[in-house]
């Protein structure tokens, strides 16, 4: 199977991942990440690049539903194949 055929078969069964309006803030309401939107197509890899302290780890953790100490996820969601992961229980995950 060629790489293109493999990509097409993945596309049929998967919608990929989407992040919409992701917001992370301090308890006082200071935004750390504000209104992040991104899409990751099936079979693709996305690199998050930035200077030290720019928020790469904060974004990565928030996409997994975790907030760094002293921060909270206050908006948005992460969808995988059309399902909002933030709306699922630990058991459903």
PDB file of N, CA and C in Angstrom, residues 17-24 33-40 59 75-79:
ATOM      1  N   UNK A  17      -7.915  15.663  14.862  1.00  0.00           N
ATOM      2  CA  UNK A  17      -8.059  16.370  16.134  1.00  0.00           C
ATOM      3  C   UNK A  17      -8.204  17.861  15.872  1.00  0.00           C
ATOM      4  N   UNK A  18      -9.036  18.501  16.674  1.00  0.00           N
ATOM      5  CA  UNK A  18      -9.237  19.949  16.584  1.00  0.00           C
ATOM      6  C   UNK A  18      -9.238  20.543  17.977  1.00  0.00           C
ATOM      7  N   UNK A  19      -8.618  21.685  18.098  1.00  0.00           N
ATOM      8  CA  UNK A  19      -8.655  22.474  19.327  1.00  0.00           C
ATOM      9  C   UNK A  19      -9.365  23.769  18.963  1.00  0.00           C
ATOM     10  N   UNK A  20     -10.362  24.136  19.744  1.00  0.00           N
ATOM     11  CA  UNK A  20     -11.118  25.352  19.466  1.00  0.00           C
ATOM     12  C   UNK A  20     -11.256  26.194  20.732  1.00  0.00           C
ATOM     13  N   UNK A  21     -10.805  27.439  20.635  1.00  0.00           N
ATOM     14  CA  UNK A  21     -11.008  28.400  21.720  1.00  0.00           C
ATOM     15  C   UNK A  21     -10.352  28.034  23.033  1.00  0.00           C
ATOM     16  N   UNK A  22      -9.274  27.262  22.997  1.00  0.00           N
ATOM     17  CA  UNK A  22      -8.630  26.822  24.240  1.00  0.00           C
ATOM     18  C   UNK A  22      -8.109  28.027  25.012  1.00  0.00           C
ATOM     19  N   UNK A  23      -8.473  28.098  26.261  1.00  0.00           N
ATOM     20  CA  UNK A  23      -8.060  29.208  27.123  1.00  0.00           C
ATOM     21  C   UNK A  23      -7.562  28.640  28.446  1.00  0.00           C
ATOM     22  N   UNK A  24      -6.386  29.093  28.849  1.00  0.00           N
ATOM     23  CA  UNK A  24      -5.800  28.734  30.138  1.00  0.00           C
ATOM     24  C   UNK A  24      -5.509  30.039  30.854  1.00  0.00           C
ATOM     25  N   UNK A  33      -2.964  31.288  27.949  1.00  0.00           N
ATOM     26  CA  UNK A  33      -3.241  30.887  26.566  1.00  0.00           C
ATOM     27  C   UNK A  33      -4.629  31.426  26.269  1.00  0.00           C
ATOM     28  N   UNK A  34      -4.771  32.120  25.145  1.00  0.00           N
ATOM     29  CA  UNK A  34      -6.042  32.774  24.870  1.00  0.00           C
ATOM     30  C   UNK A  34      -6.555  32.421  23.476  1.00  0.00           C
ATOM     31  N   UNK A  35      -7.703  31.732  23.432  1.00  0.00           N
ATOM     32  CA  UNK A  35      -8.422  31.442  22.183  1.00  0.00           C
ATOM     33  C   UNK A  35      -7.572  30.700  21.152  1.00  0.00           C
ATOM     34  N   UNK A  36      -6.923  29.617  21.569  1.00  0.00           N
ATOM     35  CA  UNK A  36      -6.097  28.824  20.656  1.00  0.00           C
ATOM     36  C   UNK A  36      -6.976  27.925  19.796  1.00  0.00           C
ATOM     37  N   UNK A  37      -6.767  27.975  18.493  1.00  0.00           N
ATOM     38  CA  UNK A  37      -7.429  27.100  17.532  1.00  0.00           C
ATOM     39  C   UNK A  37      -6.357  26.407  16.705  1.00  0.00           C
ATOM     40  N   UNK A  38      -6.493  25.096  16.529  1.00  0.00           N
ATOM     41  CA  UNK A  38      -5.601  24.374  15.621  1.00  0.00           C
ATOM     42  C   UNK A  38      -6.251  23.071  15.215  1.00  0.00           C
ATOM     43  N   UNK A  39      -5.814  22.553  14.083  1.00  0.00           N
ATOM     44  CA  UNK A  39      -6.310  21.280  13.560  1.00  0.00           C
ATOM     45  C   UNK A  39      -5.129  20.382  13.245  1.00  0.00           C
ATOM     46  N   UNK A  40      -5.298  19.100  13.520  1.00  0.00           N
ATOM     47  CA  UNK A  40      -4.296  18.101  13.169  1.00  0.00           C
ATOM     48  C   UNK A  40      -5.008  17.059  12.311  1.00  0.00           C
ATOM     49  N   UNK A  59       0.264  24.530  26.672  1.00  0.00           N
ATOM     50  CA  UNK A  59      -0.689  24.161  25.618  1.00  0.00           C
ATOM     51  C   UNK A  59      -0.813  22.644  25.525  1.00  0.00           C
ATOM     52  N   UNK A  75     -11.703  27.616  29.126  1.00  0.00           N
ATOM     53  CA  UNK A  75     -12.539  27.692  27.939  1.00  0.00           C
ATOM     54  C   UNK A  75     -12.041  26.800  26.828  1.00  0.00           C
ATOM     55  N   UNK A  76     -12.925  26.568  25.880  1.00  0.00           N
ATOM     56  CA  UNK A  76     -12.556  25.804  24.701  1.00  0.00           C
ATOM     57  C   UNK A  76     -12.705  24.312  24.890  1.00  0.00           C
ATOM     58  N   UNK A  77     -12.208  23.592  23.913  1.00  0.00           N
ATOM     59  CA  UNK A  77     -12.286  22.146  23.960  1.00  0.00           C
ATOM     60  C   UNK A  77     -11.359  21.508  22.954  1.00  0.00           C
ATOM     61  N   UNK A  78     -11.205  20.206  23.119  1.00  0.00           N
ATOM     62  CA  UNK A  78     -10.383  19.404  22.217  1.00  0.00           C
ATOM     63  C   UNK A  78     -11.271  18.296  21.678  1.00  0.00           C
ATOM     64  N   UNK A  79     -11.352  18.209  20.357  1.00  0.00           N
ATOM     65  CA  UNK A  79     -12.190  17.211  19.706  1.00  0.00           C
ATOM     66  C   UNK A  79     -11.328  16.199  18.985  1.00  0.00           C
TER      67      UNK A  79
END
